[in-house]
Coordinates of C-alpha atoms in Angstrom, one line a residue:
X48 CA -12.7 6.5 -8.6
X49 CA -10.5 4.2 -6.6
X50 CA -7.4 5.7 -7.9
X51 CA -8.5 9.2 -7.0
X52 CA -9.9 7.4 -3.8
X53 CA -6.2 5.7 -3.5
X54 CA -4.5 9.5 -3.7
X55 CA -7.0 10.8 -1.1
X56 CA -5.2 8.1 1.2
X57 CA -1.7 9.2 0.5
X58 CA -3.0 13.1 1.2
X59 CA -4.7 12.5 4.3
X60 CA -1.7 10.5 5.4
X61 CA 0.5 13.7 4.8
X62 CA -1.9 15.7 6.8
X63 CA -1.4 13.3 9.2
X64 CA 2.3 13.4 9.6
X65 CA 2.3 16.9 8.8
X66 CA 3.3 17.3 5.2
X67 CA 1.3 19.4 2.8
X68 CA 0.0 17.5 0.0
X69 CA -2.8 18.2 -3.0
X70 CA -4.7 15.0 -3.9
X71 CA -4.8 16.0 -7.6
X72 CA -1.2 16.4 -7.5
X73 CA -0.8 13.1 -6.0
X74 CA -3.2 11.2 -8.9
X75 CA 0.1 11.4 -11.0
X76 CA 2.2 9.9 -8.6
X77 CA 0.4 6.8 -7.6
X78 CA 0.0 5.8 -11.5
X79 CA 3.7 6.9 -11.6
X80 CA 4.6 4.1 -8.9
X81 CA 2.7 0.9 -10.3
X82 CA 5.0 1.7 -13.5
X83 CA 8.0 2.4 -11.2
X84 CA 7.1 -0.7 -8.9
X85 CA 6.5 -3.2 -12.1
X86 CA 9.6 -2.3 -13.4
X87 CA 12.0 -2.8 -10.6
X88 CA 10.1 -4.4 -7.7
X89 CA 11.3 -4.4 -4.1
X90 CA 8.6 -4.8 -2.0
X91 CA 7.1 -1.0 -3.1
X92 CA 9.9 0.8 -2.2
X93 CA 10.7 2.4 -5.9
X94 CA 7.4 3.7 -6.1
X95 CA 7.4 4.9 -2.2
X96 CA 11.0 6.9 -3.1
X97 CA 8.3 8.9 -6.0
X98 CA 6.4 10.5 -3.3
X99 CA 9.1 11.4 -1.1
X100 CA 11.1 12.8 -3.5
X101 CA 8.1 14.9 -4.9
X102 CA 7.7 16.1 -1.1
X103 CA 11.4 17.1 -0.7
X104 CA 10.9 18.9 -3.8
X105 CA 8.3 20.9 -2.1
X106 CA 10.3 22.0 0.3
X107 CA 8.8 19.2 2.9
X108 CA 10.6 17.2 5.0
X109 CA 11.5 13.7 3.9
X110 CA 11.3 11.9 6.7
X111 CA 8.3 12.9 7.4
X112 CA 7.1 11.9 4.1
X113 CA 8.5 9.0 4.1
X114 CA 6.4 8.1 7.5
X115 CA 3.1 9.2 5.5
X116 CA 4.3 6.8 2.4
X117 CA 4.5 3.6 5.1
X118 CA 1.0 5.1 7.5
X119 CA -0.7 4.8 3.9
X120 CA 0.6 1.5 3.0
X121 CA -0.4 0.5 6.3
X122 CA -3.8 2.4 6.3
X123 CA -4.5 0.3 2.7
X124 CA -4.0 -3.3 4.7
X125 CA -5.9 -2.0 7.6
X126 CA -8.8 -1.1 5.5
X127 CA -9.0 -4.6 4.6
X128 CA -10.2 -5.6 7.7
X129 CA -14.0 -4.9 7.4
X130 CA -14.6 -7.2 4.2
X131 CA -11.8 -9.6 5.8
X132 CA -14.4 -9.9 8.6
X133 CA -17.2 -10.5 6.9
X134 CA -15.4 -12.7 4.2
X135 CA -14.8 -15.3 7.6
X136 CA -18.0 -14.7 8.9
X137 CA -20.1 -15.8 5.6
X138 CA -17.4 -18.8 5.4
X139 CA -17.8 -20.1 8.9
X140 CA -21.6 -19.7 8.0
X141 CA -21.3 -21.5 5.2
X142 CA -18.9 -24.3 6.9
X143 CA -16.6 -23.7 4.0
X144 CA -13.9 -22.2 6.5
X145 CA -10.2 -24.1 6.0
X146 CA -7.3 -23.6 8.9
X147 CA -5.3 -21.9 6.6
X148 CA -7.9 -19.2 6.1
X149 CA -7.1 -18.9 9.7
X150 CA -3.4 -19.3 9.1
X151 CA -3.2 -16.5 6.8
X152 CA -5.5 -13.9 8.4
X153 CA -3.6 -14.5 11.4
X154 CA -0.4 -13.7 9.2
X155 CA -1.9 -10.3 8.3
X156 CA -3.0 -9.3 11.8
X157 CA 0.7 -9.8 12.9
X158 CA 1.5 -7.9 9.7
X159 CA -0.9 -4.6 10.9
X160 CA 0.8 -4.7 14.3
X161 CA 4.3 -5.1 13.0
X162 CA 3.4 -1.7 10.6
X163 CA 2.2 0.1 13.8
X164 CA 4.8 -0.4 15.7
X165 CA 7.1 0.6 12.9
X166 CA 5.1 4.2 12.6
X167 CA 4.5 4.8 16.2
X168 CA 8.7 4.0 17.4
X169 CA 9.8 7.2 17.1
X170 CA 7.1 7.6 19.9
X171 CA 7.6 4.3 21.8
X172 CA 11.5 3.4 21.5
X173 CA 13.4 6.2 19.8
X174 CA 16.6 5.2 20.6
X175 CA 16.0 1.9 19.2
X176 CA 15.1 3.7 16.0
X177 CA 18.3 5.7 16.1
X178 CA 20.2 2.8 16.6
X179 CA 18.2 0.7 13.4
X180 CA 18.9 3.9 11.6
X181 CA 22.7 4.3 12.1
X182 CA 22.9 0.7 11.4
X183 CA 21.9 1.0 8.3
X184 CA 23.8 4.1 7.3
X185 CA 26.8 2.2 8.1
X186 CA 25.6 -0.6 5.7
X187 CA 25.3 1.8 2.9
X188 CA 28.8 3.6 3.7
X189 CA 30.4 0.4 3.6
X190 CA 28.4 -0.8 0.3
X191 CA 29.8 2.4 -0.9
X192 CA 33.4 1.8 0.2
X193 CA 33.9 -1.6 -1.5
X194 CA 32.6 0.4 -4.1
X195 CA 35.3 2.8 -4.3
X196 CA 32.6 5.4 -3.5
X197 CA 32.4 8.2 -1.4
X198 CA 29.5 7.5 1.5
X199 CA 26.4 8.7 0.4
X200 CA 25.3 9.7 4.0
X201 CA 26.8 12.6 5.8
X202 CA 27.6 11.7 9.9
X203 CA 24.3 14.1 10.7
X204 CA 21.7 12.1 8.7
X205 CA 21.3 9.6 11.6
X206 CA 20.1 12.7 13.7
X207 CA 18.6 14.7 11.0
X208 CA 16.4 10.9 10.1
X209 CA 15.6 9.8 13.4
X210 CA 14.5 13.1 14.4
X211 CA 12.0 13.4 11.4
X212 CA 10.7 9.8 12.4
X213 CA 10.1 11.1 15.7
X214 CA 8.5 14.4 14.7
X215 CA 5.8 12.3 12.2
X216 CA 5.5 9.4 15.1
X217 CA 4.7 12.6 17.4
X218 CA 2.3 13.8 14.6
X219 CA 0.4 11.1 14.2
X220 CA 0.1 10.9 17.7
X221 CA -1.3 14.6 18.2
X222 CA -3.9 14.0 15.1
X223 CA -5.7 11.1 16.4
X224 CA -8.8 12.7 13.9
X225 CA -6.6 13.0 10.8
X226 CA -5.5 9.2 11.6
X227 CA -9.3 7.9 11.3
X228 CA -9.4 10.1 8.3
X229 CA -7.1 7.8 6.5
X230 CA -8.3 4.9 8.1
X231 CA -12.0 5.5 6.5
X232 CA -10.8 6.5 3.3
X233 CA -8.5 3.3 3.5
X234 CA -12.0 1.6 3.8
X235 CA -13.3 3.3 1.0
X236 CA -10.7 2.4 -1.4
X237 CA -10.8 -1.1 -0.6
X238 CA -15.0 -1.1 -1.1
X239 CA -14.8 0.6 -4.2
X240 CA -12.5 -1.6 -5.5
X241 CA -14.9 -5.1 -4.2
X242 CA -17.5 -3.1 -5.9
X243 CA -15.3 -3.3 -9.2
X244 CA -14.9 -7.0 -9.0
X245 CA -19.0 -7.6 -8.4
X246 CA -19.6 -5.1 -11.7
X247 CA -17.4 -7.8 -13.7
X248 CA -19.6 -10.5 -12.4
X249 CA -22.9 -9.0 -13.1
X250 CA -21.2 -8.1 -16.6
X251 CA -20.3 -11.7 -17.7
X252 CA -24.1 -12.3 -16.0
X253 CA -23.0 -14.2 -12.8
X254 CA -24.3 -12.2 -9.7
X255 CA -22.9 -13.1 -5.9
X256 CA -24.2 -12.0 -2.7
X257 CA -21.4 -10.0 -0.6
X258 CA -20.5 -12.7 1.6
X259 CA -19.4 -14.6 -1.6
X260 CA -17.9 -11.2 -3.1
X261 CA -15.9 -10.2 0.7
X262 CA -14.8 -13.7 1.1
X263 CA -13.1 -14.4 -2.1
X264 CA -11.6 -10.6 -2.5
X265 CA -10.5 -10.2 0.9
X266 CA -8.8 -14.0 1.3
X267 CA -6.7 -13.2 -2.0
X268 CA -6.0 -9.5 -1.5
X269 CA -4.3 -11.1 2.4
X270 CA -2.8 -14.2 0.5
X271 CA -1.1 -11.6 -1.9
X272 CA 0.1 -9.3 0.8
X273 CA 1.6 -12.5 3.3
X274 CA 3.4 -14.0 0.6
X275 CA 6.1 -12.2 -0.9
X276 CA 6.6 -12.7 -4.7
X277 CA 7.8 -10.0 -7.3
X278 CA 4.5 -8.4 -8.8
X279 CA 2.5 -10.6 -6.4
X280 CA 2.9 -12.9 -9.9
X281 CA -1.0 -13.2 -10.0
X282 CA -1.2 -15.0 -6.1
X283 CA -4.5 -12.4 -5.7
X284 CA -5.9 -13.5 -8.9
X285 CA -5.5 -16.9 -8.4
X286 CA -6.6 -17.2 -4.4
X287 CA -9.7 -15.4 -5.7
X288 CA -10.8 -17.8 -8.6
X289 CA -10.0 -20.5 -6.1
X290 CA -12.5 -19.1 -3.5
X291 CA -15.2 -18.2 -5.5
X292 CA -14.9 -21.6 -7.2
X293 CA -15.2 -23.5 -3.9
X294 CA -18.4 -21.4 -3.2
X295 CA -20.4 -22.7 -6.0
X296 CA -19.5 -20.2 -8.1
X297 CA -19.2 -21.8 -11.7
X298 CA -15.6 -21.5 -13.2
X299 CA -15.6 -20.3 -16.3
X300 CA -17.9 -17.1 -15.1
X301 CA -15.5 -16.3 -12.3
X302 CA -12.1 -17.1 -14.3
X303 CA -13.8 -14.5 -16.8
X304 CA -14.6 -11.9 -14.2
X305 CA -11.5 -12.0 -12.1
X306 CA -9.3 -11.9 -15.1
X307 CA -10.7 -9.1 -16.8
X308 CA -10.4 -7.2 -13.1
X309 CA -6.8 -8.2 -13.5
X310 CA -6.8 -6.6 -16.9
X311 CA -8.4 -3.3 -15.5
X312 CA -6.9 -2.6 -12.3
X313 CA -3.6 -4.4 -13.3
X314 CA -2.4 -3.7 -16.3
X315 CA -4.4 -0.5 -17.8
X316 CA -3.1 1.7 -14.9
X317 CA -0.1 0.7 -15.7
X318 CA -0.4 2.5 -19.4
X319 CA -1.8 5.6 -17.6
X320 CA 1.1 5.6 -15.5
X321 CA 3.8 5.2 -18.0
X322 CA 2.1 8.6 -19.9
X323 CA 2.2 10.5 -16.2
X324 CA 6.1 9.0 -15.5
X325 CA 7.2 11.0 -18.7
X326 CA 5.9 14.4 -17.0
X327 CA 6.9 13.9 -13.9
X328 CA 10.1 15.6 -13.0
X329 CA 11.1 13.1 -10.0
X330 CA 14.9 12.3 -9.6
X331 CA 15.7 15.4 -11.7
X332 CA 13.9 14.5 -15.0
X333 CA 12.1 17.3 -16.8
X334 CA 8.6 18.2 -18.2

């Protein structure tokens, strides 16, 4: 259900920016990207280049897809924010609140701005964006030159890119609806995916109320996003068991719960997604 929940996100993003999208279609693709993002990690960007390829393929522009790739990576951290809030509420409750709690919620609220701005500058300061985008075409020609390489980029992409950054900044800006859309599903994803971790406690028989649940989930799903390791190397996983453990939670029961959610929404997606990379026909592969 999350995953399908997860795709919903990425298709309502699309509608968003104006790019036609199927959430079945999309199911594929997200399982596609864990594998692609696991393998070669760079902050997402592997698995990001899946979906914009599959929308070029269908005749969409890439740009713009590209702009509905970032709006959902930036609708998933917003949707945190509901369980983030009530995660600091039920700790300053419980006068088990620590400054860096502070610290790195503070961290991730910077982070949300930072994406917005970055979606909405084709609006705000589009010849900024030009110049951030000829700048790096010229990095890549260059690269390409010591290479002995021909330049990948032809002299129109800097107009042909920055005007598809402004078209999806407009976009988003004429579907204020379509936004919230995302937003809400963004929310749901992230519920349905708390609501995994408090099946795994009831199942090793270790039930929590929600401000237990929001706190521990929310503080290591924000620890995981601020600090930037390949594969997140566990940092979710760990901030979690160190949460829950600080709020009477025994150990063994938690490190048993929040492992075995490692286990399922970790590393078994990861098998579905090898099966679906096989079919996919991104980057000119075949069926």
């Amino acid at each position: 259900a999350y995953y399908y929940v997860y795709a919903a996100v990425y298709q309502a993003a699309f509608d968003t920016v104006e790019v036609k999208s199927r959430t079945r279609d999309l199911v594929p693709l997200v399982f596609a990207a864990m594998v692609v993002n696991s393998v070669a990690p760079a902050g997402g960007v592997p698995g990001a280049a899946l979906f914009v390829d599959d929308a070029v393929r269908r005749g969409q522009s890439g740009p713009r897809a590209t702009e509905g790739v970032f709006l959902t990576a930036a609708a998933e951290v917003t949707g945190l924010l509901p369980l983030l809030l009530l995660g600091m509420t039920y700790l300053l409750s419980r006068s088990a609140f620590e400054a860096y709690y502070g610290l790195a919620a503070a961290i991730y609220l910077a982070y949300i701005v930072l994406q917005a701005v970055v979606l909405l500058s084709g609006l705000w300061a589009p010849r900024q964006l030009q110049a951030v985008v000829r700048a790096v075409q010229r990095g890549i020609n260059r690269l390409a030159a010591r290479l002995r390489r021909p330049g990948p980029l032809a002299e129109d992409w800097v107009e042909r890119t920055t005007a598809g950054f402004i078209g999806a900044s407009k976009a988003i800006a004429r579907h204020p609806r379509l936004l919230i859309r995302t937003l809400l599903l963004a929310i749901g994803a992230q519920v349905i995916d708390l609501i995994s971790v408090w099946i795994f406690f009831l199942a090793f028989r270790q039930p929590v109320n929600l401000g237990v649940l929001a706190a521990g989930f929310s503080i290591g799903y924000v620890v995981a996003i601020i600090i930037i390791l390949p594969n997140q190397l566990g940092m979710m996983e760990a901030t979690m068991i160190l949460v829950y453990t600080s709020l009477g939670v025994p150990a063994a029961a938690t490190l048993l719960a929040v492992l075995s959610y490692l286990g399922i929404n970790g590393w078994l997606p990861l098998l579905v997604g090898a099966i679906y990379l096989r079919q996919l026909r991104a980057f000119g592969g075949k069926h």
